[in-house]
Tab-separated table of C-alpha atoms and ligand atoms in Angstrom:
chain	number	residue	atom	x	y	z
A	589	UNK	CA	-185.353	124.758	149.057
A	590	UNK	CA	-188.560	122.936	148.124
A	591	UNK	CA	-190.150	124.810	145.212
A	592	UNK	CA	-193.905	125.470	145.194
A	593	UNK	CA	-196.344	126.021	142.327
A	594	UNK	CA	-196.039	129.774	142.130
A	595	UNK	CA	-195.179	132.082	139.237
A	596	UNK	CA	-193.957	135.460	140.460
A	597	UNK	CA	-194.150	138.523	138.228
A	598	UNK	CA	-192.332	141.498	139.715
A	599	UNK	CA	-191.470	144.837	138.187
A	600	UNK	CA	-191.940	148.603	138.325
A	601	UNK	CA	-195.269	150.470	138.077
A	602	UNK	CA	-197.265	149.993	134.892
A	603	UNK	CA	-194.815	147.509	133.392
A	604	UNK	CA	-197.765	145.306	132.443
A	605	UNK	CA	-197.457	142.874	135.387
A	606	UNK	CA	-201.153	143.018	136.201
A	607	UNK	CA	-202.388	142.376	132.656
A	608	UNK	CA	-199.870	139.541	132.200
A	609	UNK	CA	-200.807	137.952	135.549
A	610	UNK	CA	-204.506	138.027	134.758
A	611	UNK	CA	-203.917	136.430	131.369
A	612	UNK	CA	-201.695	133.738	132.889
A	613	UNK	CA	-204.218	133.047	135.693
A	614	UNK	CA	-207.112	132.759	133.232
A	615	UNK	CA	-205.242	130.596	130.725
A	616	UNK	CA	-203.682	128.187	133.192
A	617	UNK	CA	-206.501	128.275	135.763
A	618	UNK	CA	-204.290	129.544	138.596
A	619	UNK	CA	-205.192	131.547	141.669
A	620	UNK	CA	-204.104	135.192	141.462
A	621	UNK	CA	-202.503	137.623	143.907
A	622	UNK	CA	-202.150	141.294	142.950
A	623	UNK	CA	-200.020	142.344	145.926
A	624	UNK	CA	-200.071	145.995	144.817
A	625	UNK	CA	-203.819	145.966	145.460
A	626	UNK	CA	-203.177	144.829	149.044
A	627	UNK	CA	-200.854	147.822	149.564
A	628	UNK	CA	-203.443	150.066	147.903
A	629	UNK	CA	-206.158	148.660	150.215
A	630	UNK	CA	-203.901	149.335	153.174
A	631	UNK	CA	-203.434	152.912	151.929
A	632	UNK	CA	-207.183	153.381	151.382
A	633	UNK	CA	-208.097	152.410	154.951
A	634	UNK	CA	-205.031	154.212	156.350
A	635	UNK	CA	-206.388	157.415	154.764
A	636	UNK	CA	-209.647	156.760	156.636
A	637	UNK	CA	-207.616	156.754	159.887
A	638	UNK	CA	-208.084	153.038	160.528
A	639	UNK	CA	-205.368	151.458	162.682
A	640	UNK	CA	-203.008	148.855	161.216
A	641	UNK	CA	-204.400	145.797	163.014
A	642	UNK	CA	-207.958	146.755	162.106
A	643	UNK	CA	-206.920	147.211	158.446
A	644	UNK	CA	-205.431	143.706	158.495
A	645	UNK	CA	-208.703	142.292	159.895
A	646	UNK	CA	-210.750	144.109	157.254
A	647	UNK	CA	-208.537	142.762	154.442
A	648	UNK	CA	-208.738	139.230	155.857
A	649	UNK	CA	-212.449	139.186	156.649
A	650	UNK	CA	-214.419	141.503	154.440
A	651	UNK	CA	-212.481	141.950	151.211
A	652	UNK	CA	-212.983	139.646	148.252
A	653	UNK	CA	-211.309	139.522	144.853
A	654	UNK	CA	-213.117	138.556	141.692
A	655	UNK	CA	-211.140	137.799	138.545
A	656	UNK	CA	-213.138	138.543	135.445
A	657	UNK	CA	-211.811	138.303	131.923
A	658	UNK	CA	-209.073	140.905	132.170
A	659	UNK	CA	-210.212	142.730	135.237
A	660	UNK	CA	-209.574	142.009	138.919
A	661	UNK	CA	-212.412	143.504	140.942
A	662	UNK	CA	-212.043	144.319	144.627
A	663	UNK	CA	-215.179	143.992	146.748
A	664	UNK	CA	-215.599	145.401	150.235
A	665	UNK	CA	-218.607	143.563	151.684
A	666	UNK	CA	-219.943	143.248	148.125
A	667	UNK	CA	-219.379	146.945	147.331
A	668	UNK	CA	-217.031	147.356	144.359
A	669	UNK	CA	-214.167	149.677	145.416
A	670	UNK	CA	-211.764	148.878	142.532
A	671	UNK	CA	-211.824	152.367	140.979
A	672	UNK	CA	-211.242	153.996	144.405
A	673	UNK	CA	-207.980	152.029	144.680
A	674	UNK	CA	-206.726	152.710	141.150
A	675	UNK	CA	-205.934	156.410	141.634
A	676	UNK	CA	-202.465	158.015	141.628
A	677	UNK	CA	-203.233	159.437	145.069
A	678	UNK	CA	-203.748	155.991	146.562
A	679	UNK	CA	-200.654	154.734	144.696
A	680	UNK	CA	-198.583	157.460	146.371
A	681	UNK	CA	-199.872	156.628	149.855
A	682	UNK	CA	-199.330	152.919	149.109
A	683	UNK	CA	-195.726	153.612	148.167
A	684	UNK	CA	-195.253	155.639	151.377
A	685	UNK	CA	-196.700	153.056	153.783
A	686	UNK	CA	-195.061	150.134	151.959
A	687	UNK	CA	-191.665	151.152	153.350
A	688	UNK	CA	-192.915	150.504	156.916
A	689	UNK	CA	-191.740	147.262	158.478
A	690	UNK	CA	-195.009	146.665	160.336
A	691	UNK	CA	-197.125	147.022	157.193
A	692	UNK	CA	-194.939	144.601	155.209
A	693	UNK	CA	-195.022	142.125	158.088
A	694	UNK	CA	-198.819	142.303	158.442
A	695	UNK	CA	-199.287	141.735	154.704
A	696	UNK	CA	-196.744	138.889	154.485
A	697	UNK	CA	-199.031	136.146	155.874
A	698	UNK	CA	-202.046	137.458	153.968
A	699	UNK	CA	-200.004	137.132	150.754
A	700	UNK	CA	-198.737	133.619	151.583
A	701	UNK	CA	-202.376	132.568	152.158
A	702	UNK	CA	-203.190	133.152	148.497
A	703	UNK	CA	-201.211	130.010	147.684
A	704	UNK	CA	-203.293	127.092	146.445
A	705	UNK	CA	-201.942	123.744	145.345
A	706	UNK	CA	-203.360	124.130	141.825
A	707	UNK	CA	-200.922	127.046	141.520
A	708	UNK	CA	-200.698	130.779	142.023
A	709	UNK	CA	-199.541	133.715	139.945
A	710	UNK	CA	-198.378	136.579	142.179
A	711	UNK	CA	-197.432	140.046	140.972
A	712	UNK	CA	-195.733	142.897	142.822
A	713	UNK	CA	-192.285	144.135	143.757
A	714	UNK	CA	-190.920	141.481	146.124
A	715	UNK	CA	-192.849	138.350	145.199
A	716	UNK	CA	-189.739	136.515	143.940
A	717	UNK	CA	-187.254	138.002	146.424
A	718	UNK	CA	-189.190	137.852	149.712
A	719	UNK	CA	-192.765	136.530	149.776
A	720	UNK	CA	-192.390	133.553	147.410
A	721	UNK	CA	-188.642	132.935	147.381
A	722	UNK	CA	-189.649	129.292	146.863
A	723	UNK	CA	-191.572	129.973	143.607
A	724	UNK	CA	-190.943	127.601	140.703
A	725	UNK	CA	-190.858	130.356	138.070
A	726	UNK	CA	-189.823	133.985	138.565
A	727	UNK	CA	-190.270	136.753	136.025
A	728	UNK	CA	-189.157	140.375	136.262
A	729	UNK	CA	-191.099	142.520	133.812
A	730	UNK	CA	-189.862	145.970	132.969
A	731	UNK	CA	-190.214	148.740	130.327
A	732	UNK	CA	-188.957	152.310	129.878
A	733	UNK	CA	-190.533	155.040	132.078
A	734	UNK	CA	-192.115	156.758	129.020
A	735	UNK	CA	-193.780	153.578	127.796
A	736	UNK	CA	-195.033	152.772	131.285
A	737	UNK	CA	-196.425	156.302	131.705
A	738	UNK	CA	-198.260	155.923	128.359
A	739	UNK	CA	-199.773	152.629	129.498
A	740	UNK	CA	-200.846	154.094	132.847
A	741	UNK	CA	-202.289	157.134	131.007
A	742	UNK	CA	-204.561	154.907	128.930
A	743	UNK	CA	-205.519	152.845	131.984
A	744	UNK	CA	-206.482	155.959	134.009
A	745	UNK	CA	-208.322	157.524	131.059
A	746	UNK	CA	-210.344	154.332	130.660
A	747	UNK	CA	-211.291	154.685	134.322
A	748	UNK	CA	-212.543	158.198	133.535
A	749	UNK	CA	-209.786	159.984	135.487
A	750	UNK	CA	-208.188	163.317	134.488
A	751	UNK	CA	-204.497	162.788	133.694
A	752	UNK	CA	-201.570	165.017	132.891
A	753	UNK	CA	-198.765	163.195	131.062
A	754	UNK	CA	-195.685	165.120	132.373
A	755	UNK	CA	-197.017	164.848	135.944
A	756	UNK	CA	-197.665	161.132	135.413
A	757	UNK	CA	-194.089	160.474	134.177
A	758	UNK	CA	-192.716	162.402	137.163
A	759	UNK	CA	-194.960	160.430	139.588
A	760	UNK	CA	-193.953	157.090	138.093
A	761	UNK	CA	-190.235	157.918	138.204
A	762	UNK	CA	-190.472	159.180	141.797
A	763	UNK	CA	-192.362	156.070	142.897
A	764	UNK	CA	-189.886	153.735	141.132
A	765	UNK	CA	-186.967	155.474	142.796
A	766	UNK	CA	-188.668	155.200	146.201
A	767	UNK	CA	-189.569	151.521	145.652
A	768	UNK	CA	-186.072	150.624	144.382
A	769	UNK	CA	-184.086	152.455	147.033
A	770	UNK	CA	-186.037	151.565	150.168
A	771	UNK	CA	-184.292	149.462	152.770
A	772	UNK	CA	-186.989	146.787	153.122
A	773	UNK	CA	-187.888	144.573	150.150
A	774	UNK	CA	-186.644	146.958	147.469
A	775	UNK	CA	-187.808	146.485	143.894
A	776	UNK	CA	-185.148	144.146	142.486
A	777	UNK	CA	-185.118	141.069	140.256
A	778	UNK	CA	-184.496	137.841	142.188
A	779	UNK	CA	-181.159	136.151	141.321
A	780	UNK	CA	-183.092	133.366	139.605
A	781	UNK	CA	-185.595	135.641	137.800
A	782	UNK	CA	-185.978	135.834	134.039
A	783	UNK	CA	-185.962	139.488	132.971
A	784	UNK	CA	-188.332	140.623	130.208
A	785	UNK	CA	-188.121	144.163	128.818
A	786	UNK	CA	-191.552	144.796	127.310
A	787	UNK	CA	-190.835	148.307	125.940
A	788	UNK	CA	-191.097	147.020	122.371
A	789	UNK	CA	-193.488	144.142	122.994
A	790	UNK	CA	-197.269	143.870	122.953
A	791	UNK	CA	-199.113	142.080	125.752
A	792	UNK	CA	-199.712	139.181	123.337
A	793	UNK	CA	-195.962	138.883	122.679
A	794	UNK	CA	-195.091	139.014	126.381
A	795	UNK	CA	-197.774	136.416	127.081
A	796	UNK	CA	-196.549	134.088	124.364
A	797	UNK	CA	-192.956	134.299	125.710
A	798	UNK	CA	-194.242	133.632	129.239
A	799	UNK	CA	-196.479	130.783	128.053
A	800	UNK	CA	-193.408	129.009	126.634
A	801	UNK	CA	-191.550	129.440	129.913
A	802	UNK	CA	-194.521	128.064	131.844
A	803	UNK	CA	-194.789	125.024	129.566
A	804	UNK	CA	-191.043	124.396	129.875
A	805	UNK	CA	-190.461	125.141	133.549
A	806	UNK	CA	-193.743	125.099	135.412
A	807	UNK	CA	-196.136	122.407	134.219
B	881	C5P	O1	-198.383	147.645	141.739
B	881	C5P	P1	-199.063	148.866	142.278
B	881	C5P	O2	-198.772	150.116	141.514
B	881	C5P	O3	-200.535	148.648	142.466
B	881	C5P	O4	-198.447	149.056	143.753
B	881	C5P	C1	-198.660	150.214	144.525
B	881	C5P	C2	-197.496	150.409	145.482
B	881	C5P	O5	-197.484	149.362	146.457
B	881	C5P	C3	-196.101	150.341	144.839
B	881	C5P	O6	-195.654	151.602	144.364
B	881	C5P	C4	-195.216	149.834	145.954
B	881	C5P	O7	-194.734	150.900	146.754
B	881	C5P	C5	-196.149	149.018	146.815
B	881	C5P	N1	-195.911	147.577	146.642
B	881	C5P	C6	-194.891	146.992	147.369
B	881	C5P	N2	-194.672	145.659	147.290
B	881	C5P	C7	-195.436	144.892	146.499
B	881	C5P	C8	-196.474	145.467	145.715
B	881	C5P	C9	-196.675	146.831	145.807
B	881	C5P	O8	-194.177	147.679	148.092
B	881	C5P	N3	-195.210	143.577	146.455
Protein backbone atom coordinates (compact mmCIF):
# COMPACT_ATOMS: atom_id res chain seq x y z
CA UNK A 1 0.00 0.00 0.00
CA UNK A 2 1.32 3.45 -0.90
CA UNK A 3 1.74 5.41 2.33
CA UNK A 4 0.60 9.05 2.52
CA UNK A 5 1.76 11.93 4.72
CA UNK A 6 -0.66 11.39 7.56
CA UNK A 7 -0.10 10.92 11.29
CA UNK A 8 -3.08 9.24 12.95
CA UNK A 9 -3.70 9.62 16.67
CA UNK A 10 -6.46 7.34 17.90
CA UNK A 11 -7.57 6.54 21.42
CA UNK A 12 -10.37 6.69 23.97
CA UNK A 13 -12.12 9.86 25.22
CA UNK A 14 -9.94 12.45 26.94
CA UNK A 15 -6.72 10.51 26.40
CA UNK A 16 -5.07 13.74 25.25
CA UNK A 17 -5.37 13.07 21.49
CA UNK A 18 -6.72 16.53 20.74
CA UNK A 19 -4.04 18.45 22.65
CA UNK A 20 -1.28 16.28 21.14
CA UNK A 21 -2.67 16.69 17.60
CA UNK A 22 -2.86 20.45 17.91
CA UNK A 23 0.71 20.63 19.18
CA UNK A 24 1.94 18.37 16.37
CA UNK A 25 0.01 20.36 13.73
CA UNK A 26 1.38 23.68 15.01
CA UNK A 27 4.97 22.48 15.35
CA UNK A 28 5.23 20.67 12.04
CA UNK A 29 2.86 22.94 10.09
CA UNK A 30 0.42 20.15 9.20
CA UNK A 31 -3.27 20.31 8.43
CA UNK A 32 -5.46 19.01 11.26
CA UNK A 33 -8.56 16.81 11.42
CA UNK A 34 -10.38 16.37 14.73
CA UNK A 35 -12.78 13.65 13.58
CA UNK A 36 -14.57 13.64 16.96
CA UNK A 37 -15.68 17.19 16.19
CA UNK A 38 -17.26 15.98 12.94
CA UNK A 39 -19.27 13.38 14.90
CA UNK A 40 -20.16 16.06 17.45
CA UNK A 41 -21.29 18.39 14.63
CA UNK A 42 -23.40 15.58 13.23
CA UNK A 43 -24.94 15.09 16.68
CA UNK A 44 -25.58 18.83 17.11
CA UNK A 45 -27.55 19.13 13.86
CA UNK A 46 -29.20 15.73 14.41
CA UNK A 47 -30.58 17.12 17.70
CA UNK A 48 -32.03 20.01 15.67
CA UNK A 49 -33.90 17.41 13.56
CA UNK A 50 -31.85 18.03 10.43
CA UNK A 51 -31.74 15.08 8.01
CA UNK A 52 -28.48 13.23 7.36
CA UNK A 53 -27.85 14.49 3.82
CA UNK A 54 -28.55 18.07 4.85
CA UNK A 55 -26.13 17.71 7.81
CA UNK A 56 -23.45 16.50 5.39
CA UNK A 57 -24.04 19.55 3.14
CA UNK A 58 -23.86 21.91 6.12
CA UNK A 59 -20.56 20.37 7.29
CA UNK A 60 -19.12 20.56 3.76
CA UNK A 61 -20.32 24.05 2.89
CA UNK A 62 -20.77 26.22 5.93
CA UNK A 63 -18.48 24.90 8.64
CA UNK A 64 -14.92 26.11 9.02
CA UNK A 65 -12.16 25.12 11.42
CA UNK A 66 -9.63 27.55 12.79
CA UNK A 67 -6.56 26.26 14.59
CA UNK A 68 -5.30 28.74 17.12
CA UNK A 69 -2.44 28.12 19.51
CA UNK A 70 -3.91 25.20 21.41
CA UNK A 71 -7.52 25.60 20.49
CA UNK A 72 -9.46 24.34 17.47
CA UNK A 73 -12.43 26.63 16.90
CA UNK A 74 -15.48 25.52 14.95
CA UNK A 75 -17.31 28.22 12.99
CA UNK A 76 -20.78 27.88 11.54
CA UNK A 77 -21.07 30.69 8.98
CA UNK A 78 -18.63 32.69 11.13
CA UNK A 79 -20.54 32.01 14.37
CA UNK A 80 -18.33 30.23 16.91
CA UNK A 81 -20.15 27.06 18.06
CA UNK A 82 -17.15 25.30 19.68
CA UNK A 83 -18.51 25.39 23.25
CA UNK A 84 -21.92 24.06 22.08
CA UNK A 85 -20.13 20.96 20.74
CA UNK A 86 -17.93 20.34 23.78
CA UNK A 87 -20.69 19.20 26.15
CA UNK A 88 -21.16 15.69 27.57
CA UNK A 89 -24.68 15.69 26.13
CA UNK A 90 -23.41 16.17 22.59
CA UNK A 91 -20.67 13.58 23.24
CA UNK A 92 -23.35 11.04 24.18
CA UNK A 93 -25.42 11.71 21.06
CA UNK A 94 -22.23 11.59 18.97
CA UNK A 95 -21.39 8.19 20.41
CA UNK A 96 -24.94 6.97 19.66
CA UNK A 97 -25.08 8.13 16.03
CA UNK A 98 -21.47 7.09 15.34
CA UNK A 99 -22.52 3.42 15.37
CA UNK A 100 -24.77 4.03 12.32
CA UNK A 101 -23.38 2.83 9.02
CA UNK A 102 -24.86 5.73 7.04
CA UNK A 103 -23.32 8.36 9.31
CA UNK A 104 -19.85 6.77 9.14
CA UNK A 105 -20.14 6.50 5.36
CA UNK A 106 -21.22 10.14 4.94
CA UNK A 107 -18.31 11.33 7.10
CA UNK A 108 -15.71 9.10 5.42
CA UNK A 109 -15.19 11.28 2.31
CA UNK A 110 -15.34 14.49 4.34
CA UNK A 111 -12.50 13.12 6.50
CA UNK A 112 -10.40 11.98 3.52
CA UNK A 113 -10.74 15.52 2.08
CA UNK A 114 -8.76 16.96 4.98
CA UNK A 115 -5.64 15.40 3.46
CA UNK A 116 -3.13 17.89 2.07
CA UNK A 117 0.21 17.02 0.55
CA UNK A 118 2.12 19.04 3.16
CA UNK A 119 0.75 16.49 5.65
CA UNK A 120 -2.15 15.90 7.98
CA UNK A 121 -2.54 14.94 11.62
CA UNK A 122 -5.87 13.17 12.20
CA UNK A 123 -7.27 12.21 15.59
CA UNK A 124 -10.22 9.99 16.47
CA UNK A 125 -11.09 6.35 16.98
CA UNK A 126 -10.64 4.76 13.54
CA UNK A 127 -8.17 7.06 11.80
CA UNK A 128 -5.45 4.38 11.61
CA UNK A 129 -7.74 1.37 11.14
CA UNK A 130 -10.28 2.67 8.59
CA UNK A 131 -10.06 6.25 7.32
CA UNK A 132 -6.28 6.55 6.87
CA UNK A 133 -5.14 2.93 6.75
CA UNK A 134 -2.43 4.28 4.43
CA UNK A 135 -1.00 6.72 7.03
CA UNK A 136 2.78 6.83 7.40
CA UNK A 137 2.71 7.03 11.21
CA UNK A 138 0.03 5.66 13.54
CA UNK A 139 -0.22 6.36 17.24
CA UNK A 140 -2.70 4.96 19.75
CA UNK A 141 -2.85 7.16 22.84
CA UNK A 142 -4.44 5.85 25.98
CA UNK A 143 -4.60 6.49 29.77
CA UNK A 144 -6.54 5.07 32.73
CA UNK A 145 -10.26 6.00 33.03
CA UNK A 146 -9.63 8.00 36.26
CA UNK A 147 -6.87 10.09 34.71
CA UNK A 148 -8.96 10.73 31.61
CA UNK A 149 -11.97 11.75 33.72
CA UNK A 150 -9.72 14.20 35.64
CA UNK A 151 -8.50 15.72 32.37
CA UNK A 152 -12.04 16.03 31.01
CA UNK A 153 -13.15 17.57 34.34
CA UNK A 154 -10.58 20.34 34.02
CA UNK A 155 -11.44 20.86 30.35
CA UNK A 156 -15.19 21.20 31.09
CA UNK A 157 -14.57 23.44 34.11
CA UNK A 158 -12.45 25.73 31.95
CA UNK A 159 -15.41 25.95 29.58
CA UNK A 160 -17.54 27.06 32.54
CA UNK A 161 -19.63 23.86 32.67
CA UNK A 162 -20.96 22.23 35.87
CA UNK A 163 -19.36 18.81 36.34
CA UNK A 164 -19.81 15.92 38.72
CA UNK A 165 -16.75 13.65 38.91
CA UNK A 166 -18.43 10.25 39.62
CA UNK A 167 -20.97 10.91 36.83
CA UNK A 168 -18.13 11.92 34.50
CA UNK A 169 -16.16 8.69 35.17
CA UNK A 170 -19.31 6.65 34.58
CA UNK A 171 -20.04 8.54 31.30
CA UNK A 172 -16.49 8.08 30.04
CA UNK A 173 -16.46 4.35 30.85
CA UNK A 174 -19.87 3.82 29.23
CA UNK A 175 -18.82 5.70 26.09
CA UNK A 176 -15.51 3.77 25.85
CA UNK A 177 -17.34 0.47 26.16
CA UNK A 178 -19.82 1.53 23.47
CA UNK A 179 -17.05 2.78 21.15
CA UNK A 180 -14.89 -0.34 21.67
CA UNK A 181 -17.64 -2.92 21.29
CA UNK A 182 -19.56 -1.52 18.32
CA UNK A 183 -19.58 -3.56 15.14
CA UNK A 184 -18.46 -0.79 12.78
CA UNK A 185 -15.02 0.81 13.19
CA UNK A 186 -14.59 -0.08 16.86
CA UNK A 187 -12.00 1.76 18.91
CA UNK A 188 -8.90 -0.41 18.43
CA UNK A 189 -5.20 0.21 17.79
CA UNK A 190 -4.18 -0.53 14.19
CA UNK A 191 -1.79 -3.51 13.85
CA UNK A 192 0.98 -1.08 12.90
CA UNK A 193 0.19 1.54 15.58
CA UNK A 194 2.59 2.60 18.31
CA UNK A 195 0.79 2.51 21.66
CA UNK A 196 1.48 5.27 24.21
CA UNK A 197 0.02 5.06 27.72
CA UNK A 198 -0.01 8.65 28.95
CA UNK A 199 -1.37 7.95 32.47
CA UNK A 200 1.95 8.97 34.01
CA UNK A 201 3.08 11.41 31.33
CA UNK A 202 2.60 15.14 30.87
CA UNK A 203 1.56 16.55 27.50
CA UNK A 204 5.15 17.81 27.06
CA UNK A 205 6.50 14.28 27.60
CA UNK A 206 4.00 12.72 25.19
CA UNK A 207 4.83 15.41 22.63
CA UNK A 208 8.56 14.89 22.96
CA UNK A 209 8.15 11.11 22.46
CA UNK A 210 5.93 11.76 19.42
CA UNK A 211 8.32 14.38 18.04
CA UNK A 212 11.11 11.77 18.00
CA UNK A 213 8.87 9.30 16.17
CA UNK A 214 7.94 11.95 13.61
CA UNK A 215 11.59 12.87 13.00
CA UNK A 216 12.51 9.19 12.64
CA UNK A 217 9.55 7.87 10.66
CA UNK A 218 7.68 10.74 9.07
CA UNK A 219 9.93 13.51 7.79
O1 LIG B 1 -13.27 12.44 20.41
P1 LIG B 1 -14.62 12.91 20.85
O2 LIG B 1 -14.90 12.68 22.30
O3 LIG B 1 -14.87 14.33 20.45
O4 LIG B 1 -15.66 12.02 20.01
C1 LIG B 1 -17.04 12.00 20.28
C2 LIG B 1 -17.62 10.66 19.85
O5 LIG B 1 -17.57 10.55 18.42
C3 LIG B 1 -16.87 9.42 20.36
O6 LIG B 1 -17.34 8.98 21.62
C4 LIG B 1 -17.13 8.38 19.29
O7 LIG B 1 -18.34 7.68 19.53
C5 LIG B 1 -17.33 9.20 18.03
N1 LIG B 1 -16.16 9.10 17.14
C6 LIG B 1 -16.07 8.01 16.30
N2 LIG B 1 -15.05 7.91 15.42
C7 LIG B 1 -14.11 8.86 15.36
C8 LIG B 1 -14.16 9.98 16.24
C9 LIG B 1 -15.21 10.06 17.13
O8 LIG B 1 -16.92 7.13 16.35
N3 LIG B 1 -13.12 8.75 14.47
